[in-house]
Short mmCIF file of C-alpha atoms in Angstrom, two decimals:
data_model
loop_
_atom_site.label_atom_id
_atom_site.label_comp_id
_atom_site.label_asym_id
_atom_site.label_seq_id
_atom_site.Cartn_x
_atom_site.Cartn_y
_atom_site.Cartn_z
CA UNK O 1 -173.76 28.03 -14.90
CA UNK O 2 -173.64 31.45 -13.52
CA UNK O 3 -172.47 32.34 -10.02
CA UNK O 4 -176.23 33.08 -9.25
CA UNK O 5 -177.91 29.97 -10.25
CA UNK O 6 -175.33 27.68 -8.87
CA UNK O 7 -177.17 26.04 -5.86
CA UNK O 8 -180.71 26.82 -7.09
CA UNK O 9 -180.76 23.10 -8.80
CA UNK O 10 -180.79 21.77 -4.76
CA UNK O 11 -184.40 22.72 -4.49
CA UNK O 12 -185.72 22.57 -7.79
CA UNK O 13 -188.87 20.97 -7.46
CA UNK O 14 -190.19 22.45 -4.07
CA UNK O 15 -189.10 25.74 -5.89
CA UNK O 16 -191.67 25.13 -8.99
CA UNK O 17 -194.31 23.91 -6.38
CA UNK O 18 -193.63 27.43 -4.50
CA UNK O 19 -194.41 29.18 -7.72
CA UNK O 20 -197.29 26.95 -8.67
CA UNK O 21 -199.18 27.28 -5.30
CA UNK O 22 -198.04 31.23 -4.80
CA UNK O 23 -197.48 30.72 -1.49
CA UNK O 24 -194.21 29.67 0.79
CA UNK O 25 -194.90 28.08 4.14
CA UNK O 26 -191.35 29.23 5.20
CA UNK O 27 -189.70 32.15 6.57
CA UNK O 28 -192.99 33.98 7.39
CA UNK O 29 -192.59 37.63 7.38
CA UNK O 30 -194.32 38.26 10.99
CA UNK O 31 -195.17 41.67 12.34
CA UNK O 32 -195.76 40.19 15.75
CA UNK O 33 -194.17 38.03 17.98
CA UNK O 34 -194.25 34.73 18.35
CA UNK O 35 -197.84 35.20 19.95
CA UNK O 36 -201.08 32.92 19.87
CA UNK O 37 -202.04 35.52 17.39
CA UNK O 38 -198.95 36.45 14.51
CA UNK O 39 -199.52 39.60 12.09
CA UNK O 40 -198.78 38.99 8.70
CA UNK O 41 -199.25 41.07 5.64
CA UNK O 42 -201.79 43.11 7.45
CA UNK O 43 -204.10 40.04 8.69
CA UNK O 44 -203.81 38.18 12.08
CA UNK O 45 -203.62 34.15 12.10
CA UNK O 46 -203.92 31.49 14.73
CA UNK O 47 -200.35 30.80 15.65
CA UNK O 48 -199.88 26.68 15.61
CA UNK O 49 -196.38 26.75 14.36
CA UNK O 50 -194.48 28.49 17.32
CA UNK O 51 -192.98 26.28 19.86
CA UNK O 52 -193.64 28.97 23.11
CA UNK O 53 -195.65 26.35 24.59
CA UNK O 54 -196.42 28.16 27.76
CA UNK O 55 -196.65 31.47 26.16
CA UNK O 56 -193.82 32.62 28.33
CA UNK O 57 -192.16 34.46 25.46
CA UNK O 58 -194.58 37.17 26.10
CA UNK O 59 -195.24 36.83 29.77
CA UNK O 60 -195.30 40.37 31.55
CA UNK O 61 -192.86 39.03 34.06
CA UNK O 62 -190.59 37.61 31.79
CA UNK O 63 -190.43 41.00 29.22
CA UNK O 64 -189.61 43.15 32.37
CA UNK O 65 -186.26 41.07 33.38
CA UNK O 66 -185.23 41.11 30.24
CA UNK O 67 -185.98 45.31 29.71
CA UNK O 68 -184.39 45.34 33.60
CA UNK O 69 -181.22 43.36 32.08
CA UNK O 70 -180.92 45.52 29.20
CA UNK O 71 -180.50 49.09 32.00
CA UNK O 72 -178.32 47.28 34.22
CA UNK O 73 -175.81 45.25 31.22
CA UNK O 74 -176.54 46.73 28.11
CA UNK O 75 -177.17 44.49 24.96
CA UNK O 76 -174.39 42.38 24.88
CA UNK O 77 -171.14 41.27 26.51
CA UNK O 78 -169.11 41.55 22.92
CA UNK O 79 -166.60 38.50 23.80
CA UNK O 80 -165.88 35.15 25.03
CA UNK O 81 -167.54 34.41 28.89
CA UNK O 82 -163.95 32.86 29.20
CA UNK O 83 -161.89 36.01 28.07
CA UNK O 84 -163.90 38.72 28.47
CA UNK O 85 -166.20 37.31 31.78
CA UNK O 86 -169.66 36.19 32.99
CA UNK O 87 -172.62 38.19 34.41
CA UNK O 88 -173.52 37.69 37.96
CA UNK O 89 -176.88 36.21 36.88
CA UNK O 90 -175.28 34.11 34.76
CA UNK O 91 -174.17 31.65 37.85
CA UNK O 92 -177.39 32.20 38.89
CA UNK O 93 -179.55 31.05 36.02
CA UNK O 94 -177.17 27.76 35.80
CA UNK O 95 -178.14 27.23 39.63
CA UNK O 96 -181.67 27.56 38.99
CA UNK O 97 -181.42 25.25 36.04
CA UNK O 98 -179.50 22.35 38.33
CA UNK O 99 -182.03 22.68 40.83
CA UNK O 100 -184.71 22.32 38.87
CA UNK O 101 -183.67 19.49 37.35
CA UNK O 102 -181.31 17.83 40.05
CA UNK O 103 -177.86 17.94 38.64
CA UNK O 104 -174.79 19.25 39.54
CA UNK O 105 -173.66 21.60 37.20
CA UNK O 106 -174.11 23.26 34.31
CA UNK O 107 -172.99 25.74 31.43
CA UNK O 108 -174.91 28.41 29.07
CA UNK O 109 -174.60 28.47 25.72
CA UNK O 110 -176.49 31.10 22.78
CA UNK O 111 -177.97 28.26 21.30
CA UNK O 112 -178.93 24.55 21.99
CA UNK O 113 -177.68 23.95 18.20
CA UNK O 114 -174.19 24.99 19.51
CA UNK O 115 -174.54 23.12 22.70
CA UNK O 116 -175.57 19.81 21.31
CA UNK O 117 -172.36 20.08 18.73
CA UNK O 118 -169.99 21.52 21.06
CA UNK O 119 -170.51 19.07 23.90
CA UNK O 120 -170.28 15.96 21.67
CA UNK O 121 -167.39 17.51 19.84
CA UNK O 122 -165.73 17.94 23.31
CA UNK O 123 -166.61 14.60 24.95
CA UNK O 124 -166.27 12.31 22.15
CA UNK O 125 -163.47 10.99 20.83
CA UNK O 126 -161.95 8.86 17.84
CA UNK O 127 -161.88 5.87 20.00
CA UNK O 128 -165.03 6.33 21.45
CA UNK O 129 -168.69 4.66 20.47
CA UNK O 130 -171.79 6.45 20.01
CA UNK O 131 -174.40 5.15 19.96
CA UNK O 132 -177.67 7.25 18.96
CA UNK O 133 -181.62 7.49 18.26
CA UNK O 134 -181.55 7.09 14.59
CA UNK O 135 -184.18 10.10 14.38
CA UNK O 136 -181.64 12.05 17.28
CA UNK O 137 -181.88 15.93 16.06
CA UNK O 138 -179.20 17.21 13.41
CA UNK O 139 -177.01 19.51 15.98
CA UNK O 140 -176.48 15.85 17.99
CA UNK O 141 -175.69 13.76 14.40
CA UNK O 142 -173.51 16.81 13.38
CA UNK O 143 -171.66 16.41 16.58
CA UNK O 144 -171.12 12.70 16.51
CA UNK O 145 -169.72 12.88 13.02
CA UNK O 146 -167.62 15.14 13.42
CA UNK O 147 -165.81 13.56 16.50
CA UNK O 148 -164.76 11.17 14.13
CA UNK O 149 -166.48 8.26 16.49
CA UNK O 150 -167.39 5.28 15.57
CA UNK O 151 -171.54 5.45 15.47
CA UNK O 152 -173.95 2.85 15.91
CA UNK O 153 -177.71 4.56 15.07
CA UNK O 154 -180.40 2.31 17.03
CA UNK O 155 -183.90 2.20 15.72
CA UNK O 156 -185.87 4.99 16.78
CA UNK O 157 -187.22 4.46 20.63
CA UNK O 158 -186.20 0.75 20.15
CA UNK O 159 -184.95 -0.48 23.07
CA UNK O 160 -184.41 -4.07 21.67
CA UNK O 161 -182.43 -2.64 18.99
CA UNK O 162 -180.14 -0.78 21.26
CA UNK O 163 -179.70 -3.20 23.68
CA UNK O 164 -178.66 -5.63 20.99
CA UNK O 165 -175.79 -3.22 19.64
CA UNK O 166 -174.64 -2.97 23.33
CA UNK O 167 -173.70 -6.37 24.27
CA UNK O 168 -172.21 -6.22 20.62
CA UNK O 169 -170.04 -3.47 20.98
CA UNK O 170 -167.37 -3.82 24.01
CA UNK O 171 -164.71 -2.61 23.84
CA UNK O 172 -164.20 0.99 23.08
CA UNK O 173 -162.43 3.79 25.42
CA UNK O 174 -165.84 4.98 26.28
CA UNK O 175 -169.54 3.89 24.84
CA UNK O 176 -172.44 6.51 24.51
CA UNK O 177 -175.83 6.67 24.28
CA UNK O 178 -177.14 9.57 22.87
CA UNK O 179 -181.11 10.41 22.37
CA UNK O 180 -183.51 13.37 22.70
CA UNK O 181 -186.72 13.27 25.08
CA UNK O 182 -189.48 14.41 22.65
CA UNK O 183 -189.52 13.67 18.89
CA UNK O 184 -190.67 17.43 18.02
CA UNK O 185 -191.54 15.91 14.18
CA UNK O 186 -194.52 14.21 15.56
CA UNK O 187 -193.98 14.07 19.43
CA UNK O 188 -192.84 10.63 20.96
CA UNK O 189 -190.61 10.50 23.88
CA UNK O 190 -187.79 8.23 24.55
CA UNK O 191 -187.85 5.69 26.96
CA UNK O 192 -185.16 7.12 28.63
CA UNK O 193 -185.90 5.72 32.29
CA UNK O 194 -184.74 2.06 30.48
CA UNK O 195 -181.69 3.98 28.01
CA UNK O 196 -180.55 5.47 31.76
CA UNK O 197 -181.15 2.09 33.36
CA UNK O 198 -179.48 0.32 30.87
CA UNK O 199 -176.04 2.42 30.98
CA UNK O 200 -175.61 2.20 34.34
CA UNK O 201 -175.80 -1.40 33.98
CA UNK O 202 -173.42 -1.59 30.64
CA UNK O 203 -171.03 1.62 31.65
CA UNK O 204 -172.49 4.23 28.78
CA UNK O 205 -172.41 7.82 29.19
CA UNK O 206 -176.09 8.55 28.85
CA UNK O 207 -176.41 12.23 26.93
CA UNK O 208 -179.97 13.62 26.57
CA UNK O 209 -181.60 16.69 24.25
CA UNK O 210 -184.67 17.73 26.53
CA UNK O 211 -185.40 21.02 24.33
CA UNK O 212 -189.12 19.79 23.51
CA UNK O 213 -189.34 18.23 27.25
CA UNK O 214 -188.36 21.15 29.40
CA UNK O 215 -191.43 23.09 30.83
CA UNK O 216 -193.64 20.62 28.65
CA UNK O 217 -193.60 17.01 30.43
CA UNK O 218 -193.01 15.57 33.91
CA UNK O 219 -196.04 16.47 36.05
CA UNK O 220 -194.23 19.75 37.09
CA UNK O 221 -192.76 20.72 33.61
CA UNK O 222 -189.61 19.26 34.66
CA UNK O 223 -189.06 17.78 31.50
CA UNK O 224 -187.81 14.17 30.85
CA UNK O 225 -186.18 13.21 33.73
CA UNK O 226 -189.68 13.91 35.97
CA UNK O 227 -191.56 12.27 33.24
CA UNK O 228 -189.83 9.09 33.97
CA UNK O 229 -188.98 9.34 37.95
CA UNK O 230 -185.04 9.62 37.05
CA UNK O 231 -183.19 11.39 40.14
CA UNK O 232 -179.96 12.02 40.43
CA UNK O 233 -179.57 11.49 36.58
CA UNK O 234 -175.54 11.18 36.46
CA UNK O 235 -175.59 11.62 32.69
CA UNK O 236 -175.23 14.63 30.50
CA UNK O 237 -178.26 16.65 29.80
CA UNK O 238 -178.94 19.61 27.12
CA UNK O 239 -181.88 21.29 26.26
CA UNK O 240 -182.92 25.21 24.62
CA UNK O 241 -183.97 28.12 26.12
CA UNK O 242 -185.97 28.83 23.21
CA UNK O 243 -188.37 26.85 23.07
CA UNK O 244 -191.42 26.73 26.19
CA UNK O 245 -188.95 28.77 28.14
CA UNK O 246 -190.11 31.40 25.69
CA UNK O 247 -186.34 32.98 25.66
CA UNK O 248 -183.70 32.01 23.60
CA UNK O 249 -180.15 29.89 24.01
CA UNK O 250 -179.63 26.43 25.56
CA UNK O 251 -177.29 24.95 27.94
CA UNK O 252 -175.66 21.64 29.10
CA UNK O 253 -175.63 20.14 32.55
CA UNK O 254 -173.79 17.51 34.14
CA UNK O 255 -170.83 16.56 37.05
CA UNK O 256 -168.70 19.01 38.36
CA UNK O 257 -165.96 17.19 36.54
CA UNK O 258 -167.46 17.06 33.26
CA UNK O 259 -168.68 20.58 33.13
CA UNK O 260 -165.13 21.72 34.26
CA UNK O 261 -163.85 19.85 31.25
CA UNK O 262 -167.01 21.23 29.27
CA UNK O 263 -166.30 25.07 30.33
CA UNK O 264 -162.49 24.67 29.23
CA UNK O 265 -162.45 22.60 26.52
CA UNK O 266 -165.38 23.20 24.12
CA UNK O 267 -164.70 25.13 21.54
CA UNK O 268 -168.02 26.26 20.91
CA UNK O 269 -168.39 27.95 24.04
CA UNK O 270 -164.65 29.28 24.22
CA UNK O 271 -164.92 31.15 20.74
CA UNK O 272 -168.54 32.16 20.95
CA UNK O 273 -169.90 35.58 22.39
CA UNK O 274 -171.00 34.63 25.40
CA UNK O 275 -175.43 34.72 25.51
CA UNK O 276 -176.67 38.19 25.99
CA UNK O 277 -177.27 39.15 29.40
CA UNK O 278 -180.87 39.93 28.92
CA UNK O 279 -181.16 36.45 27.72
CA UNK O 280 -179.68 35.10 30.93
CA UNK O 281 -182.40 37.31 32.51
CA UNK O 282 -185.60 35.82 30.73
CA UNK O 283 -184.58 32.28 31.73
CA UNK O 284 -184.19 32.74 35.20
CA UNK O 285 -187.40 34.17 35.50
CA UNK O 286 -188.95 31.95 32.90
CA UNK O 287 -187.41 28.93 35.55
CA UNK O 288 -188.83 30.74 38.41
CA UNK O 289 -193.02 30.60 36.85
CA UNK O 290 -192.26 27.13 35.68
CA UNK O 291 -191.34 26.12 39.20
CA UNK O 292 -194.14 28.17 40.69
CA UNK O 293 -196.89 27.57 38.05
CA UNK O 294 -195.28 24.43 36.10
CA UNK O 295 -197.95 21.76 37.36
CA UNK O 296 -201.06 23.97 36.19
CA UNK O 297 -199.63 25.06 32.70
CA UNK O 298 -198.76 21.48 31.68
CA UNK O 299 -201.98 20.33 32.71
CA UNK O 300 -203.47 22.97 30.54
CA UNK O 301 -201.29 21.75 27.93
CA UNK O 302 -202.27 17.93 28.30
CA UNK O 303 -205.84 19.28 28.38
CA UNK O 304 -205.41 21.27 25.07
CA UNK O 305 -203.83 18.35 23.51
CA UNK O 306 -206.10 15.64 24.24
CA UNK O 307 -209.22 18.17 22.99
CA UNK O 308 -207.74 18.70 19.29
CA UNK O 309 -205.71 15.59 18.94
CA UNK O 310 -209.00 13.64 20.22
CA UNK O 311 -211.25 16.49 18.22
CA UNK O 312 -208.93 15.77 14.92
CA UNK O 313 -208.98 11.53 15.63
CA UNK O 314 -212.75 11.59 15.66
CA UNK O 315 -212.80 13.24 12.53
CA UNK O 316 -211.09 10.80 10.72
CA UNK O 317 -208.08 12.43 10.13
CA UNK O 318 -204.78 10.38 10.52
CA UNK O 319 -202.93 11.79 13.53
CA UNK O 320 -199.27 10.65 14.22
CA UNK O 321 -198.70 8.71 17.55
CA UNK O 322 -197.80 11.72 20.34
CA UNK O 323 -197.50 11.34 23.55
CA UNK O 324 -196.20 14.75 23.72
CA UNK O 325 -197.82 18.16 23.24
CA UNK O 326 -197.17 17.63 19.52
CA UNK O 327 -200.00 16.86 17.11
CA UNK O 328 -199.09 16.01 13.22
CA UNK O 329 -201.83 15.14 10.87
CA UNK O 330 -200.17 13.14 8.38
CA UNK O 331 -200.28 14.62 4.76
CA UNK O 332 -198.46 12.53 2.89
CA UNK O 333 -196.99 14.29 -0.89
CA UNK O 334 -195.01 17.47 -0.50
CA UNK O 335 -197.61 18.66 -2.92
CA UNK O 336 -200.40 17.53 -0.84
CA UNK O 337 -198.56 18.70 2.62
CA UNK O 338 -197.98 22.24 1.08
CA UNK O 339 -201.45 22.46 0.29
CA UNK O 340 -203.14 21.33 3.21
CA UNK O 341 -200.77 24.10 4.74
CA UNK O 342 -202.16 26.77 2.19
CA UNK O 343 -205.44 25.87 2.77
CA UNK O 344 -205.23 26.68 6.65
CA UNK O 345 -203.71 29.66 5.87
CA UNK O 346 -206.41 31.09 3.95
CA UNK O 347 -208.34 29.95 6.80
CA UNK O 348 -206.44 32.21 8.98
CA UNK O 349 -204.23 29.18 10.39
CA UNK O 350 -200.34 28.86 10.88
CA UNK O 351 -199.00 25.59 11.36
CA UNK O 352 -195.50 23.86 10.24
CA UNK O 353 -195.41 21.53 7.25
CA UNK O 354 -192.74 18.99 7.70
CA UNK O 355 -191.35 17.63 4.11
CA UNK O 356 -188.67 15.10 2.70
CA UNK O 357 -185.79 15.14 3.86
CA UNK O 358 -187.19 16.43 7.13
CA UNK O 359 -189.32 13.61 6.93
CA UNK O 360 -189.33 10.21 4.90
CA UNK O 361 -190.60 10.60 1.36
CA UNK O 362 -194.46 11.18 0.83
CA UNK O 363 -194.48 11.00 4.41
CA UNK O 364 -195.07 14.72 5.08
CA UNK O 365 -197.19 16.33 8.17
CA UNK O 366 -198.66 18.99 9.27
CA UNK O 367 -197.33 20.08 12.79
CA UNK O 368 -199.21 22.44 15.81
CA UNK O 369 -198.41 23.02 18.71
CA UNK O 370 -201.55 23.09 21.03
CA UNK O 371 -200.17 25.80 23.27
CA UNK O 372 -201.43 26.60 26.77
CA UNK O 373 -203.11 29.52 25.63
CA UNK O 374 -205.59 28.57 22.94
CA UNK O 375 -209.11 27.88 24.34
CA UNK O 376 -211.51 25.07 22.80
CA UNK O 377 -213.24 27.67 20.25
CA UNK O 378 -209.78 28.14 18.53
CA UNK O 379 -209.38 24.61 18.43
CA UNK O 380 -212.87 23.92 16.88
CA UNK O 381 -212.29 26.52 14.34
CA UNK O 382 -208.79 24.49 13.55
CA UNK O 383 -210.93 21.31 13.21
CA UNK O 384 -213.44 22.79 11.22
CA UNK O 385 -211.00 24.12 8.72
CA UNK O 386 -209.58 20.64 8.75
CA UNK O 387 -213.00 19.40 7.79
CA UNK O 388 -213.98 21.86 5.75
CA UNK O 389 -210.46 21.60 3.45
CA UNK O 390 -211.19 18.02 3.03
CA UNK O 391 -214.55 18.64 1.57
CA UNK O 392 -213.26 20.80 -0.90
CA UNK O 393 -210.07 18.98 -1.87
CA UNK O 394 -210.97 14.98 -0.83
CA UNK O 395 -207.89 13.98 -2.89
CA UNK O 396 -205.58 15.54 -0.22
CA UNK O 397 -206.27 13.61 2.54
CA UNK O 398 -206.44 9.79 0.90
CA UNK X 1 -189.69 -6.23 -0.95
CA UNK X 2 -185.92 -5.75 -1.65
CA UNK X 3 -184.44 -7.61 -4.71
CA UNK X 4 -180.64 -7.98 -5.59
CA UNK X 5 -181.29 -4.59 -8.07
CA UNK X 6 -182.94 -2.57 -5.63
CA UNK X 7 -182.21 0.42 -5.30
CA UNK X 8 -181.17 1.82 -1.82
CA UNK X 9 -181.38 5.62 -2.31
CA UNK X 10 -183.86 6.02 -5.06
CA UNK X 11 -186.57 2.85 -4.31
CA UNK X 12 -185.94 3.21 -0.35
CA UNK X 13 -184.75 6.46 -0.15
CA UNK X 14 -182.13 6.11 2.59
CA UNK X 15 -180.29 8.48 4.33
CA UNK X 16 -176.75 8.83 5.62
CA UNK X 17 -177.30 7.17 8.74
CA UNK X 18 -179.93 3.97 7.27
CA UNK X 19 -176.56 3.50 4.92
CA UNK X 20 -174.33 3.64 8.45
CA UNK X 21 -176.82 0.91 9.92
CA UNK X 22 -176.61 -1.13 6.61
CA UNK X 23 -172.72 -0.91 6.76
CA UNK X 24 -172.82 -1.62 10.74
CA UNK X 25 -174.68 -5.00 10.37
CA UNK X 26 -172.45 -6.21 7.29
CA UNK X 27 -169.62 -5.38 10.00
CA UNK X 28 -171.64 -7.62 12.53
CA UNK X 29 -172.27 -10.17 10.42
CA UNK X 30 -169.15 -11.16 7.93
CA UNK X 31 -166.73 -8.66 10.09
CA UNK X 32 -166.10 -6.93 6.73
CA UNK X 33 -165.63 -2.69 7.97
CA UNK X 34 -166.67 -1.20 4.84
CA UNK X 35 -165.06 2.31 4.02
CA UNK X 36 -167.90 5.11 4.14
CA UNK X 37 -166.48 6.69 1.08
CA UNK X 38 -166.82 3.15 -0.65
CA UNK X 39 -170.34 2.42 0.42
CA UNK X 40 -171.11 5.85 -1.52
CA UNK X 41 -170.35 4.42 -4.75
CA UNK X 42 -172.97 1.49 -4.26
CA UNK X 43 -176.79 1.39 -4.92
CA UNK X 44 -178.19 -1.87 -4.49
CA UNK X 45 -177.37 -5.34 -2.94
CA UNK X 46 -175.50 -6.58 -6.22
CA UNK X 47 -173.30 -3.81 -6.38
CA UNK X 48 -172.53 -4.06 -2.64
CA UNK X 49 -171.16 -7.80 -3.16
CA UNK X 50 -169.61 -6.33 -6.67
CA UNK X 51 -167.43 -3.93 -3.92
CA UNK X 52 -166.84 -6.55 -1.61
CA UNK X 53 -165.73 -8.65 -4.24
CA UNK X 54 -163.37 -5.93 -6.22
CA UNK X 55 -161.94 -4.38 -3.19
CA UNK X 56 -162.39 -5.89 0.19
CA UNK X 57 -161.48 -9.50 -1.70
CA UNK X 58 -164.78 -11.26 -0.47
CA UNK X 59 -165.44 -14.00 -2.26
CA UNK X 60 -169.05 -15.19 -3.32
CA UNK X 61 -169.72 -17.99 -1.25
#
C-alpha cells in the first residue's frame, strides 16, 4: 500500500457515497462568516448549521472590541500566559465570567476542547473514579482516559443508573461525576440540579461542559446552572467561547483552590499560547449583551424553536426529543441522512448531518440550529423544503 | 434479542465505552476485573466465558 492510500480504507464507504451523490456536507468552503446567510460557490444559503445562536459573532459591538484589541495588543501574545504573561482584560473577562455565573474563579483557555482535556487530565488521578454521561462529549472521554482513572459511564441523563453505580463504588481517593448541560447531537439537558444534589450528598466532585448552555438556557442565558436554580455551584464548570458567545476559546471555573491548582498544574494551559487578546476582547463584550439583553434573545430563541420544531412535528416528520434550542429530524441511513442534507442544499439550506460513529448506526439526523435571528418566513421555507423533499424522495423519510 | 453468538460490535455495534459498561457490570456482578486489552479480543457472550475460562480461571458454573 502506498504512503498515500494508507488511511483512505478508514472511510471507505462514506468516501464512495461522496462520489456517488457529488456533494460533501463537510468542510464547506464559505465566503462569509458564520452569518444567518453563508456564501458559497457564488450562491447564498440559509445558515442552520452554525452554532452562533445569538448571532453575536457578527454583532457591531462585539467586531469593534475585537478590531479595538487588535490596535492596542496586536494579534497575538506568541507564548505561554504563565511565561510570557496575561493581558489586563484577561482578569477581567474571567471576572465577568464568575459573576455571571456565580463562582469563584476561573481560567481561559484557546479552546473548550483543550479545557475539557486539560482539566480532567489535571484533576484526575489513577486512583480516582469517574464517573460520566455515557454520551459526555469526546474532549471530556479523552480526558478521563487518559488520567488513567477508573471510569464508570452512566446511561445517558439516567439518574437511576448513576445513582446505582454510586452507592456501588466507595471507596476511591476521590469520585467524579462528569456530564455536559445540553446534548448538542439532538439537544437534551442533564438533570444536573439532581447530579449536583446528589454529590453533595455522596462527596463527588461534580464537573460540568455548559458550551451548548451558556447564553442559550436559564431564563437569562445563564446557562445550566440558571436553568436549574443551582447557586453557589461548588463544582467545576467549563464551557466555549465559541459557540452563542459568537467568539472563540473556552474556559474553566471553579474554587480559588482548584483554579490555583488548575493555573499551575495543567499542562494544557502551561504549554499552550495563551488565547489571543482580541479573543479575550469579544467575550467580555459578548458577556456584557448577554447580561444586558440575555432574557430577550433566549426568549427569541425558545420562540424560534417551538415555531419550526412544532412547524416540522405537525408535518409528520420525526423530530428528536429537545428541550434545548436544538432540532434533529431523524434520518436514519448515512445514505438517506446525506441525502436529505443534499436535498436542502439545493434548496438553498445548510444544516449538519450527524452520521455513525457520531451517532448510533442508521440512526443519523439532520441538525439546525434555530438561531435568534431567523424570522418565521425562513422557517416556513425550511419546512416547505422538508415537505417538498419528501414528496419527491418518500423512501427517505420511512 | 442477544443470543450466546451475538455479536457485540458488528450485530450491536458497540463502542468503547458500551464495552467499559459491559466489563463494569461483569466486575459488579462475579467481581471478575477484566483487562481492557482482553475484552478486545472478544465478540460475543460465548467467547467472553471462553476468556474467563482460559485466562481469568472462571469456571462454568
Amino acid at each position: 500500500m502506498s504512503l498515500k492510500d494508507k488511511f483512505r480504507f478508514q472511510f471507505e464507504e462514506e468516501d464512495a457515497l461522496v462520489n456517488r451523490l457529488g456533494f460533501n456536507p463537510y468542510y464547506q468552503s464559505l465566503a462569509s462568516g458564520a452569518d444567518l446567510y453563508v456564501r458559497i460557490t457564488g450562491k447564498d444559503y440559509l445558515n442552520l448549521a452554525s452554532n452562533n445562536y445569538l448571532a453575536l459573532a457578527r454583532h457591531p459591538e462585539v467586531i469593534d472590541a475585537m478590531k479595538e484589541a487588535l490596535d492596542v495588543y496586536g494579534a497575538s501574545m506568541c507564548g505561554t500566559p504563565v511565561a510570557c504573561g496575561k493581558v489586563d482584560i484577561y482578569q477581567e473577562a474571567v471576572q465577568s465570567i464568575t459573576r455571571l455565573l456565580g463562582m469563584e474563579d476561573g481560567v481561559l483557555y484557546p479552546s473548550c476542547y483543550q479545557a475539557n482535556m486539560a482539566v480532567v487530565g489535571t484533576l484526575v488521578k489513577a486512583e480516582d473514579l469517574v464517573l460520566v454521561d455515557r454520551n459526555a462529549h469526546s474532549s471530556l472521554i479523552e480526558g478521563i482516559r487518559a488520567s488513567g482513572c477508573k471510569i464508570r459511564p452512566f446511561r445517558h441523563n439516567d439518574m437511576e443508573h448513576l445513582e446505582e453505580l454510586v452507592k456501588k463504588t466507595p471507596g476511591y481517593r476521590n469520585r467524579f461525576v462528569v456530564t455536559e448541560s445540553v446534548f448538542s447531537t439532538e439537544g437534551s439537558i442533564a438533570p444536573f440540579d439532581a447530579i449536583y444534589r446528589l454529590a453533595l450528598e455522596r462527596d463527588l466532585v461534580p464537573m460540568i461542559d455548559d458550551s451548548h448552555g451558556i447564553g442559550v438556557i436559564g431564563r437569562t442565558g445563564r446557562g445550566i446552572l440558571e436553568e436549574k436554580n443551582i447557586s453557589g455551584y461548588a463544582g467545576i464548570y467549563t464551557a466555549s467561547t465559541g459557540k452563542a458567545l459568537g467568539v472563540a476559546g473556552g474556559f474553566v471555573c471553579g474554587s480559588y483552590q482548584a483554579v490555583e491548582y488548575i493555573r499551575y498544574a495543567s499542562s494544557g494551559l502551561l504549554y499552550s499560547t495563551a488565547i489571543p487578546p482580541s479573543l479575550i476582547a469579544g467575550t467580555l463584550k459578548a458577556l456584557e449583551i448577554v447580561a444586558r439583553d440575555g432574557s430577550r434573545m433566549v426568549a427569541a430563541l425558545a420562540q424560534n424553536k417551538a415555531y419550526l420544531y412544532s412547524g416540522l412535528l405537525e408535518q409528520g416528520f420525526q423530530l428528536l426529543p429537545s428541550e434545548a434550542n436544538i432540532c434533529s429530524l431523524l434520518a436514519g441511513s448515512t445514505e438517506a441522512t446525506f441525502r436529505i442534507s443534499k436535498a436542502l442544499f439545493e434548496r438553498g439550506i445548510l444544516t449538519t448531518p450527524f452520521i455513525y460513529p457520531s451517532v448510533a448506526k442508521n440512526q443519523g439526523v439532520i441538525r439546525m440550529i434555530p438561531r435568534v435571528d431567523l424570522n418565521e418566513a425562513r422557517m416556513d421555507h425550511l419546512i416547505n423544503s422538508f415537505v417538498q423533499i419528501r414528496a419527491q424522495n418518500p423512501e427517505l423519510f420511512n | 434479542m442477544i443470543g450466546i453468538d451475538t455479536n457485540l460490535r458488528k450485530d450491536l455495534e458497540i463502542d468503547s465505552l458500551d464495552a467499559l459498561m459491559i466489563m463494569n457490570d461483569i466486575d459488579d456482578e462475579f467481581g471478575i476485573s477484566i483487562d481492557e486489552d482482553d475484552f478486545k479480543t472478544v465478540n460475543s457472550p460465548r467467547e467472553i466465558i471462553a476468556l474467563l475460562k482460559s485466562k481469568y480461571g472462571i469456571d462454568e458454573p
